Amino acid sequence: MNLIEADAKLLLRRHGLATPSGALLGPGDPLPAWCAQAGCVLKAQLFEGGRGKAGLVRICDPADAPDHLAALRGALAQRGYEPYVLAEERVSIAHEYYLACQIDDVEQQVVLLFSPTGGVDVEHGTPPARLALAPGVVLRPDHVAAFLRASGAAQAHLGALCRFAAALHRVFIAEDAELLEINPLAVTQSGELLALDAKAVLDEAADFRHGDRATLVSSSLQSAGRTPMELAAARSGITFVPLDGDIAILTGGAGNGMMVADAVTDAGYRTANFVDTIGGSGADRWQQLAELVFEHARQPQVRAIVAYFTLSVTPLRYLVDGLLAALRATPPTKPLVLGVIATGAAENLLTLPDALALLRDAGLDPVVELPDLVERLTRTIPAR
Ligand code: GDP
Ligand code: MN
């Protein structure tokens, strides 16, 4: 789940990290009185970065704040966003750093990223320096001092930067984040460190540990951009990505899904979706997944459904039960090309030959090998 800046800063403040003070203005909210007295910074709240360059961050004098607010609301509406604007106190910046905590998908670990020159041009400069953090480590300020010094932190800011980095990592772990990025992490004229901007991506699989996430503004903004089907899927831990191709894909697990998508694409088709599921492999989960894809396949541009499963641990029994239940509950309206292969522990409750027999009894004609699946697809529906 992506957070807008206002929510990301709320998270930081809850954990004691400093941000400018301010107020989130919803649609129709008036400009706070202090903006008209002291001036303010107005920042459009959307899920994309690069706002500084796009004119979506406005440093306002008291007199022109109302015009800037109207302009930002207009710009958001034009981009199809709800007009949320963050109004903050003006800060005079002495220096801008870049600091982030992130899960590195490839290295499969948390990394701390730091650049001595943050701000709007950070992606054009030298890439941030990286420090890999051991799983479970409780980061202390002195752990990162050598790294930050070697990466260009000024001696005068080193102590404050070390404390900020350690605290950022603590928030990252406590909030089950995938990314927390502070750019700029500003040094003010009075020498304070302030998170002037914040970007956060939270792991939705951990939502159950954080009861208040649904109350974040980001949550309703995100819901606004999703179809009812995507919302239902997200609520039950299924990642469903609609695409604009003509072959709906029903698979279990991301690796299996990508393999099938590649095979279908290589045969000259375009996939109509991607699905992945986190946790749970009971029959009801398979049924839900299948019904979701069958529903998606009702759209006119979808011509066929390709379902393929490679199981080595997840019980084949549950897959077959779930699939047959979905076929009874919501029969697909497009041709279904089905394949299943299972080995090892997956066959404990039901062997592959028995599973194939059950599927045939239900009027299906399953294949086992992936090339046979593709061949069956080309005979069912020719590629365009
Ligand atoms: P982004 O471009 O979407 O990442 O938006 P940011 O929140 O990072 O804002 C872009 C730039 O605006 C920052 O790098 C700052 O240089 C500048 N900026 C933001 N807030 C303030 C502020 O309170 N005072 C001043 N002087 N500059 C600010
Ligand atoms: Mn920024």
PDB file of C-alpha atoms and ligand atoms in Angstrom, residues 5 43 49-52 57 98 119-120 122 181-184 196-199, ligand 2:
ATOM      1  CA  GLU A   5       3.076  12.249   1.930  1.00  0.00           C
ATOM      2  CA  LYS A  43       1.907  20.386  -1.617  1.00  0.00           C
ATOM      3  CA  GLY A  49       6.862  11.818  -7.002  1.00  0.00           C
ATOM      4  CA  GLY A  50       8.522  14.568  -8.988  1.00  0.00           C
ATOM      5  CA  ARG A  51       6.044  17.142  -7.732  1.00  0.00           C
ATOM      6  CA  GLY A  52       8.724  19.793  -7.279  1.00  0.00           C
ATOM      7  CA  VAL A  57       4.894  22.095  -4.536  1.00  0.00           C
ATOM      8  CA  TYR A  98      18.563  11.757   0.921  1.00  0.00           C
ATOM      9  CA  GLY A 119      16.487  17.076  -3.326  1.00  0.00           C
ATOM     10  CA  VAL A 120      14.651  17.049  -6.627  1.00  0.00           C
ATOM     11  CA  VAL A 122      18.656  13.003  -6.676  1.00  0.00           C
ATOM     12  CA  GLU A 181      12.146   7.403   1.708  1.00  0.00           C
ATOM     13  CA  ILE A 182      12.967  10.850   3.044  1.00  0.00           C
ATOM     14  CA  ASN A 183      13.953  13.262   0.289  1.00  0.00           C
ATOM     15  CA  PRO A 184      14.814  15.853   1.211  1.00  0.00           C
ATOM     16  CA  LEU A 196      10.601  17.673   4.478  1.00  0.00           C
ATOM     17  CA  ASP A 197       9.155  15.007   2.214  1.00  0.00           C
ATOM     18  CA  ALA A 198       8.306  11.358   2.910  1.00  0.00           C
ATOM     19  CA  LYS A 199       7.306   8.428   0.754  1.00  0.00           C
TER      20      LYS A 199
HETATM   21 MN    MN B   2      10.803  14.582  -2.499  1.00  0.00          MN
END
